[in-house]
mmCIF file of C-alpha atoms in Angstrom:
data_model
loop_
_atom_site.group_PDB
_atom_site.id
_atom_site.type_symbol
_atom_site.label_atom_id
_atom_site.label_comp_id
_atom_site.label_asym_id
_atom_site.label_seq_id
_atom_site.Cartn_x
_atom_site.Cartn_y
_atom_site.Cartn_z
ATOM 1 C CA MET A 251 0.000 0.000 0.000
ATOM 2 C CA LYS A 252 1.404 3.401 -0.981
ATOM 3 C CA GLN A 253 1.325 6.442 1.252
ATOM 4 C CA TRP A 254 0.119 9.819 0.016
ATOM 5 C CA ASN A 255 0.711 13.215 1.605
ATOM 6 C CA ILE A 256 -2.332 15.481 1.378
ATOM 7 C CA SER A 257 -1.379 19.151 1.763
ATOM 8 C CA TYR A 258 -4.230 21.493 2.584
ATOM 9 C CA LEU A 259 -5.055 24.899 4.028
ATOM 10 C CA ASP A 260 -6.946 24.687 7.303
ATOM 11 C CA LYS A 261 -9.707 27.047 8.455
ATOM 12 C CA ASP A 262 -7.077 29.571 9.595
ATOM 13 C CA GLY A 263 -5.244 29.524 6.255
ATOM 14 C CA VAL A 264 -2.310 27.572 7.689
ATOM 15 C CA GLN A 265 -0.837 24.852 5.502
ATOM 16 C CA GLN A 266 -1.198 21.403 7.070
ATOM 17 C CA SER A 267 -0.644 17.867 5.854
ATOM 18 C CA HIS A 268 -2.051 14.412 6.421
ATOM 19 C CA VAL A 269 -0.756 11.048 5.204
ATOM 20 C CA MET A 270 -3.220 8.457 3.917
ATOM 21 C CA GLU A 271 -2.732 4.983 2.476
ATOM 22 C CA SER A 272 -4.077 3.991 -0.916
ATOM 23 C CA GLU A 273 -2.998 1.720 -3.756
ATOM 24 C CA GLU A 274 -3.272 4.562 -6.263
ATOM 25 C CA LEU A 275 -3.323 8.358 -6.256
ATOM 26 C CA PRO A 276 -6.479 9.397 -4.389
ATOM 27 C CA SER A 277 -8.758 11.893 -6.104
ATOM 28 C CA ASP A 278 -9.438 15.256 -4.485
ATOM 29 C CA GLU A 279 -12.840 13.862 -3.509
ATOM 30 C CA LYS A 280 -11.359 10.797 -1.743
ATOM 31 C CA ALA A 281 -8.810 13.013 0.017
ATOM 32 C CA ALA A 282 -11.588 15.420 1.057
ATOM 33 C CA GLN A 283 -13.646 12.541 2.460
ATOM 34 C CA ARG A 284 -10.648 11.429 4.529
ATOM 35 C CA LEU A 285 -9.966 14.966 5.770
ATOM 36 C CA ARG A 286 -13.636 15.512 6.634
ATOM 37 C CA HIS A 287 -13.555 12.325 8.720
ATOM 38 C CA ILE A 288 -10.585 13.715 10.673
ATOM 39 C CA LEU A 289 -11.307 17.457 10.796
ATOM 40 C CA VAL A 290 -15.117 17.536 10.981
ATOM 41 C CA PRO A 291 -16.201 14.153 12.380
ATOM 42 C CA VAL A 292 -19.723 15.322 13.242
ATOM 43 C CA ALA A 293 -20.409 16.366 9.639
ATOM 44 C CA ASP A 294 -18.944 13.073 8.477
ATOM 45 C CA GLU A 295 -21.260 11.060 10.742
ATOM 46 C CA LEU A 296 -24.356 13.054 9.820
ATOM 47 C CA ASP A 297 -23.466 13.170 6.104
ATOM 48 C CA MET A 298 -25.062 16.577 5.724
ATOM 49 C CA ASN A 299 -23.727 16.912 2.190
ATOM 50 C CA ASP A 300 -26.741 17.871 0.083
ATOM 51 C CA LEU A 301 -24.540 18.278 -2.998
ATOM 52 C CA ASP A 302 -23.877 14.546 -3.315
ATOM 53 C CA GLY A 303 -24.846 13.321 -6.771
ATOM 54 C CA ARG A 304 -25.517 16.828 -8.064
ATOM 55 C CA ILE A 305 -22.010 18.219 -8.585
ATOM 56 C CA ALA A 306 -18.498 16.892 -9.114
ATOM 57 C CA GLU A 307 -16.449 16.454 -5.915
ATOM 58 C CA PRO A 308 -19.218 17.417 -3.443
ATOM 59 C CA THR A 309 -17.142 16.701 -0.312
ATOM 60 C CA ALA A 310 -14.204 18.815 -1.511
ATOM 61 C CA LYS A 311 -16.593 21.659 -2.367
ATOM 62 C CA SER A 312 -18.400 21.375 0.971
ATOM 63 C CA LEU A 313 -15.133 21.371 2.955
ATOM 64 C CA LYS A 314 -13.995 24.501 1.141
ATOM 65 C CA GLU A 315 -17.285 26.413 1.391
ATOM 66 C CA HIS A 316 -18.418 25.408 4.888
ATOM 67 C CA ASN A 317 -15.176 24.650 6.721
ATOM 68 C CA ALA A 318 -12.636 26.783 4.801
ATOM 69 C CA VAL A 319 -10.453 23.725 4.142
ATOM 70 C CA GLN A 320 -8.835 23.603 0.709
ATOM 71 C CA ILE A 321 -6.718 20.767 -0.668
ATOM 72 C CA ILE A 322 -3.504 22.067 -2.235
ATOM 73 C CA SER A 323 -1.797 18.898 -3.428
ATOM 74 C CA ILE A 324 -1.592 15.130 -3.133
ATOM 75 C CA LYS A 325 1.866 13.601 -3.527
ATOM 76 C CA GLU A 326 3.295 10.149 -2.985
ATOM 77 C CA VAL A 327 5.508 9.682 0.080
ATOM 78 C CA PHE A 328 8.690 7.817 -0.836
#
């Protein structure tokens, strides 16, 4: 299993990172789902995402608009 470093801006605009495991490069949406689980666990449990199925990458969009979290990059950790 490969490890991927997700760089993102948190709600205060500070660059943070999180490492996740995946066989292949995770999409922004998969990375956003993982970050939501860690950063906003209540929203993750309630699944309050009303954009699901209506727009591309609904979790990434929701994190950015409602929690001010923006994914910057996803790179493999060697």
